[in-house]
Amino acid sequence: MPSPSITITAEPSGSVSAKGASDDLSATLLKHAGFQQIDDWYGRRHRLPTTTTPLADQVAIATHAAEMLRAARYGVDLDPTLDTTQAFASANPLGPYTAGAELLRLTDQIRSAENGADLKQALDHLLDPEHGTLERIREALEAAGEQITDLDVEAFQLADRFGFAADFVSSAMSELIDSDDELLSVGQEQQPETRARSRWLPHIRGAALAASPAAAKAQVSSTPDAGAADASTAVRPSHAPGPRR
């Protein structure tokens, strides 16, 4: 037999109604979600109060009711304007990875910058020393290493890897933290000292990569007597990290 069907709609009056199946189970689920039951000559139906239920609550209640009804094998036709799952998917193209979605939007903002001032404004979300994304990432990596140690004292090598990563993010912040003036001058005629600096930047990057514990580990594993090598000799970056919070 086909599943009983219930339609949950947003009415022009501003209220939300649920109509269709009128059995006791569906009525119980709707009342549990927050709907009020109405019994009159039109029959049994359910409605959310128009004046006492904020719009956000209407959406949350309607979505919750639909989820419970579907779990009980009812067919539910839910108004798209009341479906938080659709709104979530639209606002977050990466699903549960909301932070990644925000960074995608920031990357688009960086790519669309038309001058140095626009670029600086976008990059401030990354580089702000207190609230920037890099600082939040550094804190998260550091917290992960500490939590690993708290959960398992024997997993210190894994905890150290997260600590190394946090230190490298801190080094990146230290390298970029004073770049405001240079960003503002992007697109303008370069001064001789700026051109000179651009020539030695690749050497700095090469030195940073050479200090990478991952690179050191890969180099050790590629030598014939790798078994005698001690992975613990990997050195953290020489660039002193910023203060921990």
Coordinates of N, CA and C in Angstrom, one line a residue:
M1 N 0.8 -1.2 0.0 CA 0.0 0.0 0.0 C 0.9 1.2 0.0
P2 N 0.4 2.3 -0.7 CA 1.2 3.5 -0.7 C 1.3 4.2 0.7
S3 N 2.4 4.8 1.0 CA 2.6 5.5 2.3 C 1.6 6.6 2.4
P4 N 1.1 6.8 3.6 CA 0.2 8.0 3.9 C 1.0 9.3 3.6
S5 N 0.4 10.3 3.0 CA 1.1 11.5 2.6 C 0.6 12.7 3.4
I6 N 1.6 13.5 3.7 CA 1.4 14.8 4.5 C 2.0 15.9 3.8
T7 N 1.3 17.0 3.6 CA 1.9 18.2 3.0 C 2.1 19.3 4.1
I8 N 3.3 19.8 4.1 CA 3.6 20.9 5.1 C 3.9 22.1 4.3
T9 N 3.1 23.2 4.4 CA 3.3 24.4 3.5 C 3.3 25.6 4.4
A10 N 3.9 26.7 3.8 CA 3.8 28.0 4.3 C 2.7 28.8 3.7
E11 N 1.7 29.2 4.5 CA 0.5 29.8 3.9 C 0.7 31.3 3.8
P12 N 0.0 32.0 2.9 CA 0.1 33.4 2.7 C -0.1 34.2 4.0
S13 N -0.9 33.7 4.9 CA -1.1 34.4 6.2 C 0.2 34.4 7.1
G14 N 1.2 33.6 6.7 CA 2.4 33.6 7.5 C 2.4 32.3 8.4
S15 N 1.4 31.6 8.5 CA 1.3 30.4 9.3 C 1.9 29.2 8.5
V16 N 2.1 28.1 9.2 CA 2.6 26.9 8.6 C 1.5 25.8 8.9
S17 N 1.1 25.1 7.9 CA 0.1 24.1 8.1 C 0.5 22.7 7.7
A18 N 0.0 21.7 8.3 CA 0.3 20.3 7.9 C -1.0 19.6 7.7
K19 N -1.2 19.1 6.4 CA -2.5 18.5 6.1 C -2.2 17.2 5.4
G20 N -3.2 16.3 5.4 CA -3.0 15.0 4.8 C -3.5 13.9 5.7
A21 N -2.5 13.0 6.0 CA -2.8 11.9 6.9 C -3.4 12.4 8.2
S22 N -4.4 11.7 8.7 CA -5.0 12.2 10.0 C -5.1 11.1 11.0
D23 N -4.2 10.1 10.9 CA -4.2 9.1 11.9 C -3.5 9.6 13.2
D24 N -3.6 8.8 14.3 CA -3.1 9.2 15.6 C -1.6 9.3 15.6
L25 N -0.8 8.4 14.9 CA 0.6 8.5 14.9 C 1.1 9.8 14.3
S26 N 0.6 10.1 13.1 CA 1.1 11.3 12.5 C 0.7 12.5 13.4
A27 N -0.5 12.5 14.0 CA -0.9 13.6 14.9 C 0.1 13.7 16.1
T28 N 0.5 12.6 16.6 CA 1.4 12.6 17.8 C 2.8 13.2 17.4
L29 N 3.3 12.8 16.2 CA 4.6 13.3 15.7 C 4.5 14.8 15.5
L30 N 3.4 15.2 14.9 CA 3.3 16.7 14.6 C 3.2 17.5 15.8
K31 N 2.5 17.0 16.8 CA 2.3 17.7 18.1 C 3.7 17.7 18.8
H32 N 4.4 16.6 18.7 CA 5.7 16.5 19.4 C 6.7 17.5 18.8
A33 N 6.6 17.8 17.4 CA 7.4 18.7 16.8 C 7.1 20.2 17.1
G34 N 5.8 20.4 17.5 CA 5.5 21.8 17.9 C 4.2 22.3 17.3
F35 N 3.5 21.5 16.4 CA 2.3 21.9 15.8 C 1.1 21.8 16.8
Q36 N 0.2 22.6 16.5 CA -1.1 22.6 17.3 C -2.1 21.8 16.5
Q37 N -2.9 21.0 17.1 CA -3.9 20.2 16.4 C -5.2 21.0 16.4
I38 N -5.9 21.0 15.2 CA -7.2 21.6 15.1 C -8.2 20.6 14.6
D39 N -9.3 20.4 15.3 CA -10.4 19.5 14.9 C -11.7 20.3 14.7
D40 N -12.1 20.4 13.5 CA -13.4 21.1 13.3 C -14.1 20.4 12.1
W41 N -15.0 21.1 11.5 CA -15.8 20.4 10.4 C -15.0 20.2 9.2
Y42 N -13.7 20.8 9.1 CA -12.8 20.6 8.0 C -12.1 19.2 8.2
G43 N -12.1 18.8 9.4 CA -11.3 17.6 9.8 C -10.1 17.9 10.6
R44 N -9.3 16.9 10.9 CA -8.1 17.1 11.7 C -7.0 17.6 10.9
R45 N -6.3 18.7 11.4 CA -5.2 19.3 10.7 C -4.3 19.9 11.8
H46 N -3.1 20.3 11.3 CA -2.2 20.9 12.3 C -1.6 22.2 11.8
R47 N -1.3 23.1 12.7 CA -0.9 24.4 12.3 C 0.1 25.0 13.4
L48 N 1.0 25.8 12.9 CA 1.9 26.6 13.8 C 1.2 28.0 14.0
P49 N 1.2 28.5 15.3 CA 0.7 29.8 15.5 C 1.4 30.9 14.7
T50 N 0.6 31.7 14.1 CA 1.2 32.7 13.2 C 1.9 33.8 13.9
T51 N 1.3 34.3 15.0 CA 1.9 35.5 15.7 C 2.9 35.2 16.7
T52 N 3.0 33.9 17.2 CA 3.9 33.6 18.3 C 5.0 32.7 17.9
T53 N 5.1 32.4 16.6 CA 6.2 31.5 16.2 C 7.1 32.3 15.2
P54 N 8.4 32.6 15.6 CA 9.3 33.3 14.7 C 9.5 32.5 13.5
L55 N 9.9 33.2 12.4 CA 10.1 32.5 11.1 C 11.2 31.4 11.3
A56 N 12.3 31.7 11.9 CA 13.4 30.7 12.1 C 12.9 29.5 12.8
D57 N 12.0 29.7 13.8 CA 11.4 28.5 14.5 C 10.5 27.7 13.7
Q58 N 9.7 28.5 12.8 CA 8.8 27.8 11.9 C 9.5 26.8 11.0
V59 N 10.6 27.3 10.4 CA 11.5 26.5 9.5 C 12.0 25.3 10.3
A60 N 12.6 25.5 11.5 CA 13.2 24.4 12.2 C 12.1 23.4 12.6
I61 N 10.9 23.8 13.1 CA 9.9 22.9 13.5 C 9.4 22.1 12.3
A62 N 9.2 22.8 11.1 CA 8.7 22.1 9.9 C 9.7 21.0 9.5
T63 N 10.9 21.4 9.4 CA 12.0 20.4 9.0 C 12.0 19.2 10.0
H64 N 12.0 19.5 11.3 CA 12.0 18.4 12.2 C 10.8 17.5 12.1
A65 N 9.6 18.1 11.9 CA 8.4 17.3 11.8 C 8.5 16.4 10.5
A66 N 9.1 17.0 9.4 CA 9.2 16.2 8.2 C 10.2 15.0 8.4
E67 N 11.2 15.3 9.1 CA 12.2 14.2 9.4 C 11.6 13.1 10.2
M68 N 10.8 13.4 11.2 CA 10.2 12.4 12.0 C 9.1 11.6 11.2
L69 N 8.4 12.3 10.5 CA 7.3 11.7 9.7 C 7.9 10.7 8.6
R70 N 9.0 11.1 8.0 CA 9.6 10.3 7.0 C 10.2 9.1 7.6
A71 N 10.8 9.2 8.8 CA 11.3 8.1 9.6 C 10.3 7.1 9.9
A72 N 9.0 7.6 10.1 CA 7.9 6.7 10.3 C 7.2 6.2 9.1
R73 N 7.9 6.4 7.9 CA 7.4 6.0 6.6 C 6.2 6.7 6.0
Y74 N 6.1 8.0 6.4 CA 5.1 8.8 5.8 C 5.7 9.5 4.6
G75 N 4.9 9.7 3.6 CA 5.4 10.5 2.5 C 5.1 12.0 2.8
V76 N 6.2 12.8 2.7 CA 6.1 14.2 3.2 C 6.5 15.1 2.0
D77 N 5.6 16.1 1.7 CA 5.8 17.1 0.7 C 6.1 18.4 1.5
L78 N 7.4 18.7 1.7 CA 7.7 19.9 2.5 C 8.0 21.1 1.6
D79 N 7.4 22.2 2.0 CA 7.6 23.5 1.2 C 9.1 23.8 1.3
P80 N 9.8 24.0 0.1 CA 11.2 24.3 0.1 C 11.7 25.4 1.0
T81 N 10.8 26.4 1.2 CA 11.1 27.5 2.0 C 11.2 27.1 3.5
L82 N 10.7 25.9 3.8 CA 10.7 25.5 5.2 C 11.7 24.3 5.4
D83 N 12.5 24.1 4.4 CA 13.5 22.9 4.5 C 14.9 23.5 4.7
T84 N 15.3 23.3 6.0 CA 16.6 23.8 6.3 C 17.7 23.0 5.7
T85 N 17.5 21.7 5.3 CA 18.5 20.9 4.6 C 18.8 21.5 3.3
Q86 N 17.8 22.0 2.5 CA 18.1 22.6 1.2 C 18.8 23.9 1.4
A87 N 18.4 24.7 2.4 CA 19.1 26.0 2.6 C 20.5 25.8 3.0
F88 N 20.8 24.7 3.8 CA 22.2 24.4 4.2 C 23.0 24.1 3.0
A89 N 22.5 23.2 2.1 CA 23.2 22.8 1.0 C 23.5 23.9 0.1
S90 N 22.6 24.9 -0.1 CA 22.8 26.0 -0.9 C 23.8 27.0 -0.4
A91 N 23.8 27.2 0.9 CA 24.7 28.1 1.6 C 26.1 27.5 1.7
N92 N 26.2 26.2 1.8 CA 27.4 25.5 2.0 C 27.7 24.5 1.0
P93 N 28.3 24.8 -0.1 CA 28.5 23.9 -1.2 C 29.3 22.7 -0.9
L94 N 30.1 22.8 0.2 CA 30.9 21.6 0.6 C 30.3 20.8 1.7
G95 N 28.9 21.0 1.9 CA 28.2 20.3 2.9 C 28.7 20.6 4.3
P96 N 29.1 19.6 5.1 CA 29.5 19.9 6.5 C 30.8 20.7 6.7
Y97 N 31.6 20.8 5.6 CA 32.9 21.5 5.6 C 32.7 23.0 5.5
T98 N 32.1 23.6 6.5 CA 31.7 25.0 6.4 C 33.0 25.9 6.4
A99 N 34.0 25.5 7.1 CA 35.2 26.3 7.1 C 35.9 26.3 5.7
G100 N 35.9 25.1 5.1 CA 36.4 25.0 3.7 C 35.6 25.9 2.8
A101 N 34.3 25.9 2.9 CA 33.5 26.7 2.0 C 33.8 28.2 2.2
E102 N 34.0 28.6 3.4 CA 34.3 30.0 3.7 C 35.7 30.4 3.0
L103 N 36.6 29.5 3.1 CA 37.9 29.7 2.5 C 37.8 29.8 1.0
L104 N 36.9 29.0 0.4 CA 36.7 29.0 -1.0 C 36.2 30.4 -1.4
R105 N 35.2 30.9 -0.6 CA 34.7 32.3 -0.9 C 35.8 33.3 -0.8
L106 N 36.7 33.2 0.3 CA 37.8 34.1 0.5 C 38.8 34.0 -0.7
T107 N 39.0 32.8 -1.2 CA 39.9 32.7 -2.4 C 39.3 33.4 -3.6
D108 N 38.0 33.3 -3.8 CA 37.4 34.0 -4.9 C 37.5 35.5 -4.7
Q109 N 37.4 35.9 -3.5 CA 37.6 37.4 -3.2 C 39.0 37.8 -3.5
I110 N 40.0 37.0 -3.2 CA 41.4 37.3 -3.4 C 41.6 37.4 -4.9
R111 N 41.1 36.4 -5.7 CA 41.3 36.4 -7.1 C 40.6 37.5 -7.9
S112 N 39.5 38.1 -7.3 CA 38.8 39.1 -7.9 C 39.3 40.5 -7.5
A113 N 40.3 40.6 -6.7 CA 40.9 41.9 -6.2 C 41.4 42.7 -7.4
E114 N 41.0 44.0 -7.5 CA 41.3 44.8 -8.6 C 42.5 45.7 -8.4
N115 N 42.9 45.8 -7.1 CA 44.1 46.6 -6.8 C 44.7 46.1 -5.4
G116 N 45.8 46.7 -5.0 CA 46.4 46.3 -3.8 C 45.5 46.5 -2.6
A117 N 44.7 47.5 -2.5 CA 43.9 47.8 -1.4 C 42.8 46.6 -1.2
D118 N 42.2 46.2 -2.4 CA 41.3 45.1 -2.4 C 41.9 43.8 -1.9
L119 N 43.2 43.6 -2.4 CA 43.9 42.4 -2.0 C 44.2 42.4 -0.5
K120 N 44.7 43.5 0.0 CA 45.0 43.6 1.4 C 43.7 43.4 2.3
Q121 N 42.6 43.9 1.9 CA 41.3 43.7 2.6 C 41.0 42.3 2.7
A122 N 41.1 41.5 1.6 CA 40.8 40.1 1.5 C 41.8 39.3 2.4
L123 N 43.1 39.6 2.2 CA 44.1 38.8 2.9 C 44.1 39.1 4.4
D124 N 43.5 40.2 4.8 CA 43.4 40.5 6.3 C 42.7 39.4 7.0
H125 N 41.7 38.7 6.3 CA 41.0 37.6 6.9 C 41.9 36.4 7.2
L126 N 43.0 36.3 6.4 CA 44.0 35.3 6.6 C 45.0 35.7 7.6
L127 N 45.5 36.9 7.6 CA 46.7 37.3 8.3 C 46.5 38.1 9.6
D128 N 45.3 38.5 9.9 CA 45.1 39.2 11.2 C 45.7 38.3 12.3
P129 N 46.6 38.9 13.1 CA 47.3 38.1 14.1 C 46.4 37.6 15.3
E130 N 45.2 38.2 15.4 CA 44.4 37.7 16.5 C 43.2 36.9 16.0
H131 N 42.6 37.3 14.9 CA 41.4 36.7 14.4 C 41.5 36.0 13.1
G132 N 42.7 36.1 12.5 CA 42.9 35.6 11.1 C 42.8 34.1 11.0
T133 N 42.5 33.6 9.8 CA 42.4 32.2 9.6 C 43.7 31.4 9.9
L134 N 44.8 32.0 9.6 CA 46.1 31.3 9.9 C 46.3 31.1 11.4
E135 N 45.9 32.1 12.2 CA 46.0 32.0 13.6 C 45.1 30.9 14.2
R136 N 43.8 30.9 13.6 CA 42.9 29.9 14.1 C 43.4 28.5 13.7
I137 N 44.0 28.3 12.5 CA 44.5 27.0 12.1 C 45.7 26.6 13.0
R138 N 46.6 27.6 13.3 CA 47.7 27.3 14.2 C 47.2 26.8 15.6
E139 N 46.2 27.5 16.1 CA 45.6 27.1 17.4 C 45.0 25.7 17.3
A140 N 44.3 25.4 16.2 CA 43.6 24.1 16.1 C 44.7 23.0 16.0
L141 N 45.7 23.2 15.3 CA 46.8 22.2 15.2 C 47.5 22.0 16.5
E142 N 47.7 23.1 17.2 CA 48.4 23.0 18.5 C 47.5 22.2 19.5
A143 N 46.2 22.6 19.5 CA 45.2 21.9 20.3 C 45.1 20.4 20.0
A144 N 45.2 20.1 18.7 CA 45.1 18.7 18.3 C 46.3 17.9 18.9
G145 N 47.5 18.5 18.8 CA 48.7 17.8 19.4 C 48.5 17.6 20.9
E146 N 48.0 18.6 21.6 CA 47.9 18.5 23.0 C 46.8 17.5 23.4
Q147 N 45.7 17.4 22.6 CA 44.7 16.5 22.9 C 45.1 15.1 22.6
I148 N 45.9 14.9 21.6 CA 46.5 13.5 21.3 C 47.3 13.0 22.5
T149 N 48.1 13.9 23.1 CA 48.9 13.5 24.2 C 48.0 13.2 25.4
D150 N 47.0 14.0 25.6 CA 46.1 13.8 26.8 C 45.4 12.5 26.6
L151 N 45.0 12.1 25.4 CA 44.3 10.8 25.2 C 45.2 9.6 25.2
D152 N 46.4 9.8 24.8 CA 47.3 8.7 24.7 C 48.8 9.1 24.7
V153 N 49.4 9.0 25.9 CA 50.8 9.5 26.1 C 51.8 8.8 25.2
E154 N 51.4 7.6 24.7 CA 52.3 6.9 23.9 C 52.3 7.4 22.4
A155 N 51.3 8.2 22.1 CA 51.2 8.7 20.7 C 52.0 10.1 20.6
F156 N 53.1 10.2 21.3 CA 53.8 11.5 21.3 C 54.4 11.8 19.9
Q157 N 54.7 10.8 19.1 CA 55.2 11.1 17.7 C 54.2 11.8 16.9
L158 N 52.9 11.3 16.9 CA 51.8 11.9 16.2 C 51.6 13.3 16.7
A159 N 51.6 13.5 18.1 CA 51.4 14.8 18.6 C 52.5 15.8 18.2
D160 N 53.7 15.3 18.1 CA 54.8 16.1 17.6 C 54.6 16.6 16.2
R161 N 54.0 15.7 15.4 CA 53.8 16.1 14.0 C 52.8 17.3 13.9
F162 N 51.8 17.2 14.7 CA 50.8 18.4 14.8 C 51.5 19.6 15.3
G163 N 52.4 19.4 16.3 CA 53.2 20.5 16.8 C 54.1 21.2 15.8
F164 N 54.8 20.3 15.0 CA 55.6 20.8 13.8 C 54.7 21.6 12.9
A165 N 53.5 21.1 12.6 CA 52.7 21.8 11.6 C 52.2 23.2 12.2
A166 N 51.9 23.2 13.5 CA 51.5 24.5 14.1 C 52.7 25.5 14.0
D167 N 53.9 25.0 14.3 CA 55.1 25.9 14.2 C 55.3 26.5 12.8
F168 N 55.1 25.6 11.8 CA 55.2 26.1 10.4 C 54.2 27.2 10.1
V169 N 53.0 27.0 10.5 CA 52.0 28.0 10.3 C 52.3 29.3 11.0
S170 N 52.9 29.2 12.2 CA 53.4 30.3 12.9 C 54.5 31.1 12.2
S171 N 55.4 30.3 11.6 CA 56.5 30.9 10.8 C 55.9 31.6 9.6
A172 N 54.9 31.0 8.9 CA 54.3 31.7 7.8 C 53.6 33.0 8.2
M173 N 53.0 33.0 9.4 CA 52.4 34.2 9.9 C 53.5 35.3 10.1
S174 N 54.6 34.9 10.7 CA 55.7 35.8 11.0 C 56.3 36.4 9.7
E175 N 56.3 35.6 8.6 CA 56.8 36.1 7.4 C 55.9 37.1 6.7
L176 N 54.6 37.0 6.9 CA 53.6 37.8 6.2 C 53.0 38.9 7.0
I177 N 53.2 38.9 8.3 CA 52.5 39.8 9.2 C 52.7 41.2 8.9
D178 N 53.9 41.6 8.3 CA 54.1 43.1 8.1 C 54.1 43.4 6.6
S179 N 53.2 42.7 5.9 CA 53.1 42.9 4.4 C 52.1 44.0 4.0
D180 N 51.5 44.7 4.9 CA 50.4 45.6 4.6 C 50.8 46.7 3.6
D181 N 51.9 47.3 3.9 CA 52.4 48.4 3.0 C 52.7 47.9 1.6
E182 N 53.4 46.7 1.6 CA 53.7 46.1 0.3 C 52.5 45.7 -0.5
L183 N 51.5 45.2 0.2 CA 50.2 44.9 -0.5 C 49.5 46.1 -1.1
L184 N 49.6 47.2 -0.4 CA 49.0 48.4 -0.8 C 49.7 49.0 -2.1
S185 N 51.0 48.6 -2.2 CA 51.7 49.1 -3.4 C 51.7 48.2 -4.6
V186 N 51.0 47.1 -4.4 CA 50.9 46.1 -5.5 C 50.2 46.8 -6.7
G187 N 50.8 46.6 -7.9 CA 50.3 47.2 -9.1 C 50.9 48.6 -9.4
Q188 N 51.6 49.1 -8.4 CA 52.3 50.4 -8.6 C 53.8 50.1 -9.1
E189 N 54.5 51.1 -9.5 CA 55.8 50.9 -10.0 C 56.7 50.4 -8.9
Q190 N 57.4 49.3 -9.1 CA 58.3 48.7 -8.1 C 59.6 49.6 -7.9
Q191 N 60.0 49.7 -6.7 CA 61.2 50.4 -6.3 C 62.4 49.4 -6.5
P192 N 63.6 49.8 -6.7 CA 64.7 48.9 -6.9 C 64.9 47.9 -5.7
E193 N 64.7 48.3 -4.5 CA 64.8 47.4 -3.4 C 63.7 46.3 -3.4
T194 N 62.6 46.6 -3.9 CA 61.5 45.6 -4.0 C 61.8 44.6 -5.0
R195 N 62.4 45.0 -6.2 CA 62.8 44.1 -7.2 C 63.9 43.2 -6.7
A196 N 64.9 43.8 -5.9 CA 65.9 43.0 -5.3 C 65.4 41.9 -4.4
R197 N 64.4 42.3 -3.5 CA 63.9 41.4 -2.6 C 63.2 40.2 -3.3
S198 N 62.5 40.5 -4.4 CA 61.9 39.4 -5.1 C 62.8 38.4 -5.7
R199 N 64.1 38.8 -5.9 CA 65.1 37.8 -6.4 C 65.6 36.8 -5.3
W200 N 65.6 37.3 -4.0 CA 66.0 36.3 -3.0 C 64.9 35.6 -2.3
L201 N 63.7 35.9 -2.6 CA 62.6 35.2 -1.9 C 62.6 33.7 -2.2
P202 N 62.9 33.3 -3.5 CA 63.0 31.8 -3.7 C 64.0 31.1 -2.8
H203 N 65.1 31.8 -2.4 CA 66.1 31.1 -1.6 C 65.5 30.9 -0.2
I204 N 64.7 31.9 0.3 CA 64.1 31.7 1.6 C 63.1 30.6 1.6
R205 N 62.3 30.5 0.5 CA 61.4 29.4 0.4 C 62.1 28.0 0.4
G206 N 63.2 28.0 -0.3 CA 64.0 26.7 -0.4 C 64.5 26.3 1.0
A207 N 65.0 27.3 1.8 CA 65.5 27.1 3.1 C 64.3 26.6 4.0
A208 N 63.2 27.2 3.9 CA 62.0 26.7 4.7 C 61.6 25.3 4.4
L209 N 61.7 24.9 3.1 CA 61.3 23.6 2.8 C 62.4 22.6 3.3
A210 N 63.6 23.0 3.3 CA 64.7 22.1 3.7 C 64.5 21.8 5.2
A211 N 63.9 22.7 6.0 CA 63.7 22.5 7.4 C 62.5 21.7 7.7
S212 N 61.7 21.3 6.7 CA 60.5 20.5 6.9 C 60.8 19.2 7.5
P213 N 60.1 18.8 8.6 CA 60.3 17.4 9.1 C 59.9 16.4 8.2
A214 N 58.8 16.7 7.4 CA 58.3 15.7 6.4 C 59.4 15.4 5.4
A215 N 60.0 16.5 4.9 CA 61.1 16.4 3.9 C 62.3 15.6 4.5
A216 N 62.6 15.9 5.7 CA 63.7 15.2 6.3 C 63.4 13.7 6.5
K217 N 62.2 13.4 6.8 CA 61.8 12.0 7.0 C 61.9 11.3 5.7
A218 N 61.4 12.0 4.6 CA 61.4 11.3 3.3 C 62.9 11.1 2.8
Q219 N 63.8 12.0 3.2 CA 65.2 11.9 2.8 C 65.8 10.7 3.5
V220 N 65.5 10.6 4.8 CA 66.0 9.5 5.6 C 65.6 8.1 5.0
S221 N 64.2 8.0 4.7 CA 63.7 6.8 4.2 C 64.2 6.4 2.9
S222 N 64.8 7.3 2.1 CA 65.3 7.0 0.8 C 66.7 6.5 0.8
T223 N 67.5 6.6 1.9 CA 68.8 6.2 2.0 C 68.9 4.7 2.3
P224 N 70.0 4.0 1.9 CA 70.0 2.5 2.1 C 70.0 2.2 3.5
D225 N 70.7 2.9 4.4 CA 70.7 2.6 5.8 C 69.7 3.4 6.6
A226 N 68.5 3.5 6.0 CA 67.4 4.3 6.7 C 67.1 3.7 8.0
G227 N 67.2 2.4 8.2 CA 66.8 1.8 9.5 C 67.6 2.3 10.6
A228 N 68.8 2.8 10.4 CA 69.7 3.3 11.5 C 69.4 4.8 11.7
A229 N 68.7 5.4 10.9 CA 68.4 6.8 11.0 C 67.4 7.1 12.1
D230 N 67.5 8.2 12.8 CA 66.6 8.5 13.9 C 65.7 9.6 13.4
A231 N 64.4 9.3 13.2 CA 63.4 10.3 12.7 C 63.3 11.5 13.7
S232 N 63.7 11.3 15.0 CA 63.5 12.3 16.0 C 64.4 13.5 15.7
T233 N 65.4 13.3 14.8 CA 66.4 14.4 14.6 C 65.8 15.5 13.7
A234 N 64.5 15.3 13.2 CA 63.9 16.4 12.4 C 63.8 17.6 13.3
V235 N 64.3 18.8 12.7 CA 64.4 20.0 13.4 C 63.2 20.9 13.1
R236 N 62.6 21.5 14.0 CA 61.5 22.5 13.8 C 62.1 23.7 13.1
P237 N 61.3 24.5 12.4 CA 61.8 25.6 11.7 C 62.5 26.6 12.6
S238 N 63.6 27.2 12.1 CA 64.4 28.1 12.9 C 63.7 29.4 13.2
H239 N 62.7 29.8 12.3 CA 61.9 31.0 12.5 C 61.1 30.9 13.8
A240 N 61.3 31.7 14.8 CA 60.6 31.6 16.0 C 59.2 31.9 15.9
P241 N 58.3 31.0 16.4 CA 56.9 31.1 16.3 C 56.4 32.3 17.1
G242 N 55.2 32.8 16.8 CA 54.6 33.9 17.5 C 54.2 33.4 18.9
P243 N 53.8 34.3 19.8 CA 53.3 33.8 21.1 C 52.1 33.0 21.0
R244 N 52.1 31.9 21.8 CA 50.9 31.0 21.9 C 49.8 31.7 22.7
R245 N 48.6 31.5 22.4 CA 47.5 32.0 23.2 C 46.7 30.9 23.8

